[in-house]
């Protein structure tokens, strides 16, 4: 925790154009959030982009949208959307401008040129039950913590999440209609939030290996294999990758018939990659420790 920075960001929230409560503040430096759903958020979010940059709008799915976006990974809470679907949304300018939005609707940041810092204010589920010590600490920093009454009120104003109808999406040719999706009722789902994407982006440029994002495409190019018609059989070892491992495996979902012959997830992790692979890919053998692999 950086109390001075947190207090400054909390004070900046007083510029939001309406009384707004929040439990969390997120700063993104030159970061483009991929298409995702903030499933653990409760209530609306406010975002603003600061700096000298061009473009970088926030894309939000909308029934009347005209800007297409391809689904490259399962979106929690939207089982009707599959990898390869093209959905439509609207672009919203956030440069030096406040935007209130529902983070539980699929959204992403568009590419931008220049440098920027975006700040997001939101509340996490369960924040209303925070212990007294935690509440006093954040309140002393100037954080306007939400109450259950406030959260209930704004949640009712937001309404239910939209259902994406068939005429509001189309499927790309490379997508397999049988591609499995992560059901919202499972506790083993991989949380598609900004933290996972940031961890993956942090991996880029560190070391000589492939990064967590885009590796499958580059691997495909190196092997010169037509994955649209060939059964892909892989052996995968994940070493101390944490949630970035599961994110990396999502790169395999656009393939028609990926099959993992053997998989090892070594290190102090929560088996996120193994759980994801069991739900979405055919895993013949999975091991938690390298010494278990024969």
Coordinates of C-alpha atoms in Angstrom, one line a residue:
X1 CA 0.0 0.0 0.0
X2 CA 1.3 3.5 -0.9
X3 CA -0.7 5.7 1.4
X4 CA 0.4 9.1 -0.1
X5 CA -0.4 8.1 -3.6
X6 CA -3.7 6.4 -2.5
X7 CA -4.7 9.6 -0.6
X8 CA -3.9 11.7 -3.7
X9 CA -5.9 9.4 -6.0
X10 CA -8.8 9.4 -3.5
X11 CA -8.8 13.2 -3.4
X12 CA -8.8 13.3 -7.2
X13 CA -12.1 11.3 -7.0
X14 CA -13.8 14.5 -5.7
X15 CA -13.8 15.7 -9.3
X16 CA -16.3 13.0 -10.3
X17 CA -19.4 14.8 -11.5
X18 CA -21.7 13.2 -8.9
X19 CA -21.4 11.9 -5.4
X20 CA -19.7 8.5 -5.9
X21 CA -18.6 5.8 -3.5
X22 CA -15.9 3.3 -4.2
X23 CA -13.7 0.7 -2.4
X24 CA -11.0 0.3 -5.0
X25 CA -8.8 2.6 -7.2
X26 CA -6.8 1.3 -10.1
X27 CA -4.1 3.2 -12.0
X28 CA -3.1 2.0 -15.4
X29 CA 0.1 3.3 -17.0
X30 CA 0.2 3.0 -20.8
X31 CA -2.0 -0.1 -20.5
X32 CA -4.6 -1.5 -22.9
X33 CA -7.1 -3.8 -21.1
X34 CA -8.2 -6.6 -23.3
X35 CA -11.9 -7.5 -23.8
X36 CA -13.1 -8.7 -20.4
X37 CA -15.8 -8.5 -17.8
X38 CA -15.3 -7.1 -14.3
X39 CA -17.2 -10.0 -12.7
X40 CA -16.2 -9.2 -9.1
X41 CA -17.3 -5.6 -9.3
X42 CA -20.4 -4.4 -7.5
X43 CA -22.1 -1.3 -8.9
X44 CA -20.9 1.2 -11.5
X45 CA -17.3 2.3 -12.2
X46 CA -15.9 5.7 -13.2
X47 CA -12.9 6.0 -15.5
X48 CA -10.8 8.9 -16.8
X49 CA -7.8 9.0 -19.1
X50 CA -5.0 11.5 -18.4
X51 CA -1.9 12.5 -20.4
X52 CA -0.8 13.4 -23.9
X53 CA -2.2 10.7 -26.2
X54 CA -4.5 10.1 -29.1
X55 CA -7.4 7.6 -29.6
X56 CA -7.6 5.1 -26.7
X57 CA -11.4 5.2 -26.3
X58 CA -13.2 2.7 -24.1
X59 CA -15.2 0.2 -26.2
X60 CA -18.3 -1.1 -24.4
X61 CA -20.7 -3.7 -25.8
X62 CA -24.1 -2.2 -26.8
X63 CA -27.2 -3.5 -28.5
X64 CA -27.1 -0.5 -30.9
X65 CA -23.3 -0.5 -31.3
X66 CA -21.6 -0.4 -34.7
X67 CA -18.0 -1.1 -33.8
X68 CA -17.1 -4.8 -34.1
X69 CA -14.9 -6.7 -31.5
X70 CA -13.8 -10.3 -31.7
X71 CA -14.1 -12.5 -28.6
X72 CA -10.7 -14.2 -28.1
X73 CA -11.4 -15.7 -24.6
X74 CA -14.5 -16.8 -22.6
X75 CA -16.3 -13.9 -20.9
X76 CA -17.5 -14.8 -17.4
X77 CA -21.3 -14.4 -17.1
X78 CA -21.8 -14.5 -20.9
X79 CA -22.1 -18.2 -21.8
X80 CA -23.9 -17.3 -25.0
X81 CA -20.7 -15.7 -26.3
X82 CA -18.1 -18.1 -27.6
X83 CA -14.5 -17.7 -28.8
X84 CA -14.6 -16.3 -32.3
X85 CA -17.9 -14.4 -32.0
X86 CA -17.9 -10.9 -33.3
X87 CA -19.9 -8.6 -31.1
X88 CA -20.7 -4.9 -31.4
X89 CA -20.3 -1.9 -29.1
X90 CA -19.8 1.8 -28.9
X91 CA -16.6 3.9 -28.4
X92 CA -16.5 6.3 -25.5
X93 CA -13.9 9.1 -25.2
X94 CA -12.2 9.1 -21.8
X95 CA -9.4 11.5 -22.5
X96 CA -9.6 14.2 -19.7
X97 CA -13.3 13.2 -19.4
X98 CA -15.2 11.2 -16.8
X99 CA -17.1 8.1 -18.0
X100 CA -19.5 6.1 -15.8
X101 CA -20.0 2.6 -17.0
X102 CA -21.1 -0.9 -15.9
X103 CA -17.9 -3.1 -15.7
X104 CA -20.0 -6.3 -15.8
X105 CA -20.7 -5.5 -19.5
X106 CA -17.9 -6.6 -21.9
X107 CA -15.5 -3.8 -22.5
X108 CA -11.9 -3.1 -23.5
X109 CA -9.5 -0.2 -24.1
X110 CA -8.7 0.7 -27.7
X111 CA -5.1 1.2 -28.8
X112 CA -3.6 4.7 -28.3
X113 CA -0.6 6.7 -29.4
X114 CA 1.4 8.5 -26.7
X115 CA 1.5 8.1 -23.0
X116 CA -1.4 8.0 -20.6
X117 CA -2.6 7.1 -17.1
X118 CA -6.1 5.9 -16.7
X119 CA -7.7 5.8 -13.3
X120 CA -10.7 3.6 -12.5
X121 CA -12.8 3.9 -9.3
X122 CA -15.1 1.0 -8.5
X123 CA -16.3 -1.3 -5.6
X124 CA -15.6 -4.9 -5.2
X125 CA -18.0 -7.5 -4.1
X126 CA -17.9 -7.9 -0.3
X127 CA -16.4 -4.5 0.3
X128 CA -19.4 -3.6 2.4
X129 CA -18.4 -6.3 4.9
X130 CA -14.8 -5.0 5.3
X131 CA -13.5 -5.1 8.9
X132 CA -13.4 -2.0 11.0
X133 CA -9.6 -1.6 10.9
X134 CA -9.6 -1.8 7.1
X135 CA -12.5 0.7 6.8
X136 CA -10.8 3.2 9.2
X137 CA -7.5 2.9 7.3
X138 CA -9.2 3.7 3.9
X139 CA -11.4 6.4 5.3
X140 CA -8.4 8.1 6.7
X141 CA -6.9 8.2 3.2
X142 CA -10.1 9.9 2.0
X143 CA -11.7 6.9 0.3
X144 CA -15.5 7.3 0.1
X145 CA -16.4 3.7 1.0
X146 CA -19.8 2.4 -0.1
X147 CA -22.5 1.2 2.2
X148 CA -24.8 -1.7 1.5
X149 CA -27.7 0.7 1.0
X150 CA -25.7 2.7 -1.6
X151 CA -24.6 -0.4 -3.4
X152 CA -28.1 -1.8 -3.5
X153 CA -29.4 1.5 -4.9
X154 CA -26.9 1.8 -7.7
X155 CA -27.2 -1.9 -8.6
X156 CA -30.9 -1.5 -9.1
X157 CA -30.3 1.6 -11.3
X158 CA -27.9 -0.4 -13.4
X159 CA -30.4 -3.2 -13.9
X160 CA -29.7 -6.8 -15.1
X161 CA -26.8 -7.5 -17.5
X162 CA -27.8 -7.5 -21.2
X163 CA -28.5 -10.8 -23.0
X164 CA -26.6 -10.9 -26.3
X165 CA -29.1 -12.0 -29.0
X166 CA -28.2 -14.1 -32.0
X167 CA -28.6 -11.1 -34.4
X168 CA -26.2 -9.0 -32.3
X169 CA -23.2 -11.3 -33.0
X170 CA -21.7 -13.3 -35.8
X171 CA -19.1 -16.1 -35.8
X172 CA -15.7 -16.0 -37.6
X173 CA -14.8 -19.0 -39.8
X174 CA -11.9 -20.1 -37.6
X175 CA -14.2 -20.6 -34.6
X176 CA -15.3 -24.1 -33.7
X177 CA -19.0 -24.2 -32.8
X178 CA -18.1 -26.8 -30.3
X179 CA -15.6 -24.7 -28.4
X180 CA -16.5 -25.1 -24.7
X181 CA -17.2 -22.0 -22.6
X182 CA -16.7 -21.4 -18.9
X183 CA -20.0 -21.5 -17.1
X184 CA -20.7 -18.7 -14.7
X185 CA -21.9 -21.1 -12.0
X186 CA -18.4 -22.6 -11.5
X187 CA -16.1 -21.5 -8.7
X188 CA -13.2 -22.8 -10.8
X189 CA -13.5 -20.1 -13.5
X190 CA -10.6 -18.1 -14.5
X191 CA -11.3 -14.5 -13.5
X192 CA -11.1 -12.3 -16.6
X193 CA -10.0 -9.0 -15.1
X194 CA -7.4 -6.4 -15.5
X195 CA -5.0 -8.1 -13.1
X196 CA -4.6 -11.2 -15.3
X197 CA -3.9 -9.1 -18.4
X198 CA -1.5 -7.0 -16.5
X199 CA 0.4 -10.0 -15.3
X200 CA 0.6 -11.3 -18.9
X201 CA 1.8 -7.9 -20.2
X202 CA 4.4 -7.8 -17.4
X203 CA 5.8 -11.0 -18.8
X204 CA 6.4 -9.4 -22.2
X205 CA 10.0 -8.3 -22.5
X206 CA 11.2 -10.3 -19.5
X207 CA 13.3 -13.2 -20.8
X208 CA 13.7 -14.6 -24.2
X209 CA 10.6 -16.8 -24.3
X210 CA 7.2 -16.2 -25.8
X211 CA 4.9 -13.8 -23.9
X212 CA 1.6 -14.9 -22.4
X213 CA -0.4 -13.1 -25.1
X214 CA -0.1 -13.8 -28.8
X215 CA 2.2 -16.8 -28.3
X216 CA 0.0 -19.3 -30.1
X217 CA 0.0 -17.2 -33.3
X218 CA 3.8 -16.9 -33.3
X219 CA 4.1 -20.6 -32.4
X220 CA 1.8 -21.4 -35.4
X221 CA 4.0 -19.3 -37.7
X222 CA 7.2 -21.0 -36.6
X223 CA 5.8 -24.5 -37.1
X224 CA 4.1 -23.8 -40.4
X225 CA 1.1 -26.0 -39.4
X226 CA -2.4 -25.5 -40.6
X227 CA -4.2 -25.7 -37.3
X228 CA -7.6 -25.3 -38.9
X229 CA -7.4 -28.8 -40.3
X230 CA -4.7 -30.5 -38.1
X231 CA -5.2 -32.1 -34.7
X232 CA -2.8 -30.2 -32.4
X233 CA -1.1 -32.2 -29.7
X234 CA 1.0 -30.3 -27.2
X235 CA 3.0 -31.0 -24.0
X236 CA 3.0 -27.9 -21.8
X237 CA 5.0 -27.0 -18.7
X238 CA 4.1 -23.9 -16.6
X239 CA 6.7 -22.8 -14.1
X240 CA 5.7 -20.3 -11.4
X241 CA 3.5 -18.4 -13.9
X242 CA 0.5 -17.9 -11.6
X243 CA -2.7 -16.7 -13.3
X244 CA -0.8 -15.7 -16.4
X245 CA -0.5 -19.4 -17.2
X246 CA -4.3 -19.7 -17.6
X247 CA -4.3 -16.6 -19.7
X248 CA -1.7 -18.1 -21.9
X249 CA -3.7 -21.2 -22.4
X250 CA -6.6 -19.1 -23.7
X251 CA -4.6 -18.5 -26.8
X252 CA -5.3 -22.1 -27.8
X253 CA -9.1 -21.7 -27.7
X254 CA -9.5 -20.4 -31.3
X255 CA -7.9 -23.7 -32.5
X256 CA -10.4 -26.3 -33.7
X257 CA -9.2 -29.4 -31.9
X258 CA -6.3 -28.6 -29.4
X259 CA -5.3 -31.6 -27.2
X260 CA -2.8 -31.5 -24.4
X261 CA -1.0 -34.8 -24.0
X262 CA 0.8 -33.8 -20.8
X263 CA 0.7 -30.7 -18.6
X264 CA 2.8 -29.7 -15.6
X265 CA 2.0 -26.6 -13.5
X266 CA 5.0 -26.2 -11.2
X267 CA 5.5 -23.6 -8.5
X268 CA 3.4 -21.9 -5.8
X269 CA 0.2 -21.5 -7.8
X270 CA -3.5 -22.3 -7.3
X271 CA -3.7 -24.8 -10.2
X272 CA -5.5 -22.1 -12.2
X273 CA -4.0 -23.4 -15.5
X274 CA -4.8 -27.0 -14.8
X275 CA -8.4 -26.1 -13.9
X276 CA -8.8 -24.0 -17.0
X277 CA -7.3 -26.7 -19.2
X278 CA -9.6 -29.4 -17.8
X279 CA -12.6 -27.2 -18.5
X280 CA -11.7 -26.0 -21.9
X281 CA -9.0 -28.3 -23.4
X282 CA -8.6 -32.1 -23.6
X283 CA -5.9 -32.9 -21.1
X284 CA -4.6 -36.5 -21.1
X285 CA -2.3 -36.1 -18.0
X286 CA -1.9 -33.3 -15.6
X287 CA 0.7 -32.9 -12.8
X288 CA 1.1 -30.3 -10.1
X289 CA 4.8 -30.9 -9.5
X290 CA 7.6 -31.4 -11.9
X291 CA 8.9 -34.4 -9.9
X292 CA 5.6 -36.2 -10.4
X293 CA 6.1 -36.1 -14.2
X294 CA 7.6 -39.3 -15.6

